[in-house]
Short mmCIF file of C-alpha atoms in Angstrom, two decimals:
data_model
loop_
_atom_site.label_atom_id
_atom_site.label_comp_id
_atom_site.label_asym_id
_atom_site.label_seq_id
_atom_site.Cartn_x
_atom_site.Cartn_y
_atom_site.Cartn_z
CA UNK A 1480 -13.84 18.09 11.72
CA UNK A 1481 -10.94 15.88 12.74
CA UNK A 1482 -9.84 14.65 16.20
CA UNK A 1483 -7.62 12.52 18.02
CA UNK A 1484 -7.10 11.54 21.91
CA UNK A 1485 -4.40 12.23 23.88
CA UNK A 1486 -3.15 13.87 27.10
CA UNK A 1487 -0.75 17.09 27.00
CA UNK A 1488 -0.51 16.46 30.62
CA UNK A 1489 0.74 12.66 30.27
CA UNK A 1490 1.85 12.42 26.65
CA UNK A 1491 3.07 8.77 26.89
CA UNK A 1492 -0.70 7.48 28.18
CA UNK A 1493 -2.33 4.50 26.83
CA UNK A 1494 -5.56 4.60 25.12
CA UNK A 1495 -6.66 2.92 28.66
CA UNK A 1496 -5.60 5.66 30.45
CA UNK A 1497 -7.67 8.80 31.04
CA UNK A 1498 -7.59 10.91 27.73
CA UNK A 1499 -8.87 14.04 26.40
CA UNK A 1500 -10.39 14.38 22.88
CA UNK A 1501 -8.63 16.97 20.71
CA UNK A 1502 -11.22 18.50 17.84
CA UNK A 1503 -9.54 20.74 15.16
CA UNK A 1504 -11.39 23.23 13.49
CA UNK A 1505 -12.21 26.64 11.39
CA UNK A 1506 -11.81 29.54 14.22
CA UNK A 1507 -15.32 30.97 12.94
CA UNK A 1508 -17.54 27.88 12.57
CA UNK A 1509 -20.56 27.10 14.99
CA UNK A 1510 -19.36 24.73 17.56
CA UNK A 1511 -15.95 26.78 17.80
CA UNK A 1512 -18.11 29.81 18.53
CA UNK A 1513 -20.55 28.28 20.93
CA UNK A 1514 -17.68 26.19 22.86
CA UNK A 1515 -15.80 29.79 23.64
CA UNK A 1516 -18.94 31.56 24.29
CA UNK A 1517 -19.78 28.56 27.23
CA UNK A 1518 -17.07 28.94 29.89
CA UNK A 1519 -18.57 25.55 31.16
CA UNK A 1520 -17.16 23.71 28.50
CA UNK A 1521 -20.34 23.03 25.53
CA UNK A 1522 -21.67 20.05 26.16
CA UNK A 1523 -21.16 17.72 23.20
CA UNK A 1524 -21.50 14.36 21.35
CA UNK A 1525 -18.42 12.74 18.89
CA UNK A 1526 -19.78 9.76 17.47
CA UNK A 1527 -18.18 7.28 14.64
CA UNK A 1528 -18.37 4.46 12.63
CA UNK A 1529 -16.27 2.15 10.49
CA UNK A 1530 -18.08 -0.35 8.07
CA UNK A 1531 -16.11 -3.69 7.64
CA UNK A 1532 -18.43 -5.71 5.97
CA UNK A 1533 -22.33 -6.17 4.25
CA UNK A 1534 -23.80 -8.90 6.11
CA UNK A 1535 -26.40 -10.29 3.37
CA UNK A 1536 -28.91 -13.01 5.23
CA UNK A 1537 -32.08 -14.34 3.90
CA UNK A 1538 -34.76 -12.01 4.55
CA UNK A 1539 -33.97 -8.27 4.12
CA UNK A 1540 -35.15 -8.26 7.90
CA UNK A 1541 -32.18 -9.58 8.71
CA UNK A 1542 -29.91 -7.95 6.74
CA UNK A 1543 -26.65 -6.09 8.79
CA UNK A 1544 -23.60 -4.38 8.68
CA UNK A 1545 -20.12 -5.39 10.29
CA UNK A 1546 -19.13 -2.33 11.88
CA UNK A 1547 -17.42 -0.77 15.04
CA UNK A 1548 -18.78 2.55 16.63
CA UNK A 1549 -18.48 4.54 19.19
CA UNK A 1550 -19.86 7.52 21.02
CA UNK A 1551 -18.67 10.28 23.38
CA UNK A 1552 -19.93 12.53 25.53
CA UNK A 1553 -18.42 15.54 27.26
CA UNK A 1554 -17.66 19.56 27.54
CA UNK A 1555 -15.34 21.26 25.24
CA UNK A 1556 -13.30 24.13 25.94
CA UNK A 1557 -10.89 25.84 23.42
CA UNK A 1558 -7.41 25.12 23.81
CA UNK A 1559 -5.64 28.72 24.43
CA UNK A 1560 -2.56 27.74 25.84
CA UNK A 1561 0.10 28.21 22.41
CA UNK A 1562 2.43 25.17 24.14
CA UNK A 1563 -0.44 22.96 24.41
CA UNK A 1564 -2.08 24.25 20.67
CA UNK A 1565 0.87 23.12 19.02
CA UNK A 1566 1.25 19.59 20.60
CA UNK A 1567 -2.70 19.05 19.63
CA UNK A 1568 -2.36 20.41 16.15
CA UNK A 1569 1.17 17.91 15.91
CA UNK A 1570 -1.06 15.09 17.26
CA UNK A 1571 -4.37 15.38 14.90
CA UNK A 1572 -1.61 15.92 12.29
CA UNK A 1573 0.49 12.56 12.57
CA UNK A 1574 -2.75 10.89 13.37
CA UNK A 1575 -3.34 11.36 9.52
CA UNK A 1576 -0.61 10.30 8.41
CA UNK A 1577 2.17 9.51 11.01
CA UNK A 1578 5.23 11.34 10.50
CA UNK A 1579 3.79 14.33 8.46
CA UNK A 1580 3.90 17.32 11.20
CA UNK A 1581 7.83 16.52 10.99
CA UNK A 1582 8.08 16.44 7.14
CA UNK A 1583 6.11 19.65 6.29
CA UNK A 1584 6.40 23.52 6.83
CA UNK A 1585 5.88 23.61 10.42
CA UNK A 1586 5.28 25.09 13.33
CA UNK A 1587 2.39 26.96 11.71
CA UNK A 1588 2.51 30.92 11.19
CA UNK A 1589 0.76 33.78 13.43
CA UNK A 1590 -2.16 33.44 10.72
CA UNK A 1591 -2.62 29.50 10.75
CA UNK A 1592 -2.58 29.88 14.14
CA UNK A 1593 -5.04 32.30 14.68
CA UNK A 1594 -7.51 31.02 11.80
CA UNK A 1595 -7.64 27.89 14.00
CA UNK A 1596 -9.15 26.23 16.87
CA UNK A 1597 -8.78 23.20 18.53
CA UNK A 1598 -11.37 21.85 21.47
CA UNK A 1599 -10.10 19.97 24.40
CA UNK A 1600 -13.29 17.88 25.14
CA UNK A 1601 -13.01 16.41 28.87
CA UNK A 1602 -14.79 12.93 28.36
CA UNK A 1603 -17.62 12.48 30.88
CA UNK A 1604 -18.95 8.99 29.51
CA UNK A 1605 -18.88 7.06 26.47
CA UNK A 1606 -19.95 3.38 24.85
CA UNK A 1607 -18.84 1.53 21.77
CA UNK A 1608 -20.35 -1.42 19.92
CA UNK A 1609 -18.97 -3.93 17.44
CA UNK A 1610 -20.74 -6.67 15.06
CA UNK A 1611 -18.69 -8.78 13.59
CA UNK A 1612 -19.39 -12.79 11.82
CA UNK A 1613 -21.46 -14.43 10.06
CA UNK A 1614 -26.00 -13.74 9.40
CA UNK A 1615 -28.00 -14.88 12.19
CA UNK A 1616 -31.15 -15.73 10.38
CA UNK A 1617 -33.90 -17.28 12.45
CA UNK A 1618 -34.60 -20.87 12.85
CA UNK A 1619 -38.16 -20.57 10.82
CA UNK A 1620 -36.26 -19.75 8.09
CA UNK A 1621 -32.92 -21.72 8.14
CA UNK A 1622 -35.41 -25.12 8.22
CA UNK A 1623 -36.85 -24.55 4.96
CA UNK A 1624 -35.01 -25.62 2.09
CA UNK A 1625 -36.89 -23.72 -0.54
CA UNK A 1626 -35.02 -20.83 0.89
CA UNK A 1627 -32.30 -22.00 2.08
CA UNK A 1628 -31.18 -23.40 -1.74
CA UNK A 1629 -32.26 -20.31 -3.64
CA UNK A 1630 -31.11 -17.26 -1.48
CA UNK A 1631 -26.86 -16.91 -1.35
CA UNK A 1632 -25.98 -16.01 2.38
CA UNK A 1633 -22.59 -14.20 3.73
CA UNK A 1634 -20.49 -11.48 4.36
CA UNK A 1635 -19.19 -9.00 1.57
CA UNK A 1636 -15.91 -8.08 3.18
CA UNK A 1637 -15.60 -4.03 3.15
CA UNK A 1638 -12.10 -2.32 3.67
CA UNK A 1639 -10.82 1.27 2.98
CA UNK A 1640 -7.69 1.35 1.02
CA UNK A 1641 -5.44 4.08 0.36
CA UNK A 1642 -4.31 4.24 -3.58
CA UNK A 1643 -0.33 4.96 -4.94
CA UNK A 1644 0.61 8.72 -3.71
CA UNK A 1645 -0.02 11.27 -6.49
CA UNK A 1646 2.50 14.13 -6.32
CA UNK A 1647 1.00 17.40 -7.42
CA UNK A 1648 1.77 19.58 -9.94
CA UNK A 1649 3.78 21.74 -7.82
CA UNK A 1650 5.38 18.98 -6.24
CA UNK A 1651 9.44 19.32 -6.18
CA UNK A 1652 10.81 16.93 -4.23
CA UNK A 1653 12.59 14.30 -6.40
CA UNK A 1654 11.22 10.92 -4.46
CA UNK A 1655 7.91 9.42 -3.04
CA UNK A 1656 8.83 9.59 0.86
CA UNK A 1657 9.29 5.89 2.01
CA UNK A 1658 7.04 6.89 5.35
CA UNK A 1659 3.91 7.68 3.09
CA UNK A 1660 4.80 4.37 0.95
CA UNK A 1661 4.89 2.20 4.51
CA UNK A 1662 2.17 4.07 6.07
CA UNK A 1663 -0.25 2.97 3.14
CA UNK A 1664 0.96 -0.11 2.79
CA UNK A 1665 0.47 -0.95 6.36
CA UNK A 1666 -2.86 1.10 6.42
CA UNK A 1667 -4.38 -1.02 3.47
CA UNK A 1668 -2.87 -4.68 5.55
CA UNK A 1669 -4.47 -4.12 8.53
CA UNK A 1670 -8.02 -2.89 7.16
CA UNK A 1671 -7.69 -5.68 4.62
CA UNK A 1672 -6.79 -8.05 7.50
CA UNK A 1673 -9.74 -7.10 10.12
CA UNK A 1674 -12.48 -7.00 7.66
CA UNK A 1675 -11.40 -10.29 6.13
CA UNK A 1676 -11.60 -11.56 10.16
CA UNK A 1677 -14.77 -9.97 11.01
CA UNK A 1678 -16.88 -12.26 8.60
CA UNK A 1679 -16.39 -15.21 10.78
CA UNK A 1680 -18.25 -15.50 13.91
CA UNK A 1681 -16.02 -15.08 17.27
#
């Protein structure tokens, strides 16, 4: 399942403004079930992580992750205005890949449409944690040189990258679009960029 924030009512908000959480999803699964069989809105939980680095001290005890998370709690609804459908399934879409709703077969057919749902999840609270920089290993340790000269201490920096677009076999268009091309390349920069950061203490 795939989601994205935004506000139908306020398109142009800020991820510090007050947002909704869009899910997309298989008409017939579970949660897509249960969320239209609660007129309450189903209570729920979206949580996620991104790894940006193995953090590699000298006891195994001590041994972390670089990482940013975050959880979300709140009450879904399906989304069963059409109007407000389409904007969500246009947002999820470009949040893939920005650009792509506009350069594919769109809006979606009577079938599409009705094969899918997409939650509106009214956020009630949330948190988010990071760790970022260098092992913290504990003075008892760090004062004895026997360990301290055999046992290699950092960060392995950790980055998703996306590879060189493949065209399929039933591909037809002549040229590799230029907003794929940028969107990679800018992807791969900025992952590169943070997780390279994130192994140095603040």
């Amino acid at each position: 399942m795939i989601g994205q924030m935004g506000s139908f009512s306020y398109p142009s908000a800020e991820l510090d403004d007050l947002l909704d959480c869009y899910l997309h999803g298989y008409v017939s699964s579970r949660v897509m079930r249960l969320a239209r069989e609660n007129v309450e809105g189903l209570p729920v939980c979206i949580a996620t992580t991104k790894c940006d680095g193995l953090v590699l001290s000298l006891t195994p005890f001590s041994h972390s992750y670089n990482y940013r998370s975050a959880v979300l709690f709140g009450y879904a609804s399906p989304v069963d205005d059409v109007e407000e459908k389409l904007w969500a399934m246009e947002l999820i879409t470009n949040s893939v890949v920005p650009e792509r709703w506009q350069n594919s077969r769109t809006p979606p057919d009577g079938a599409e449409l009705a094969s899918t749902t997409i939650l509106k999840v009214k956020i009630a609270s949330g948190s988010g944690k990071i760790r970022d920089g260098e092992p913290h290993d504990d003075r008892k340790d760090l004062d004895r040189s026997d360990i301290t000269e055999k046992v290699w201490t950092g960060v392995v920096p950790m980055w998703e990258t996306l590879g060189e677009p493949i065209a399929s076999s039933s591909n037809h268009f002549s040229e590799k679009p230029e907003y794929i091309h940028a969107f990679a390349d800018r992807v791969n920069k900025d992952n590169e960029s943070y997780a390279q950061k994130a192994t140095r203490d603040p």
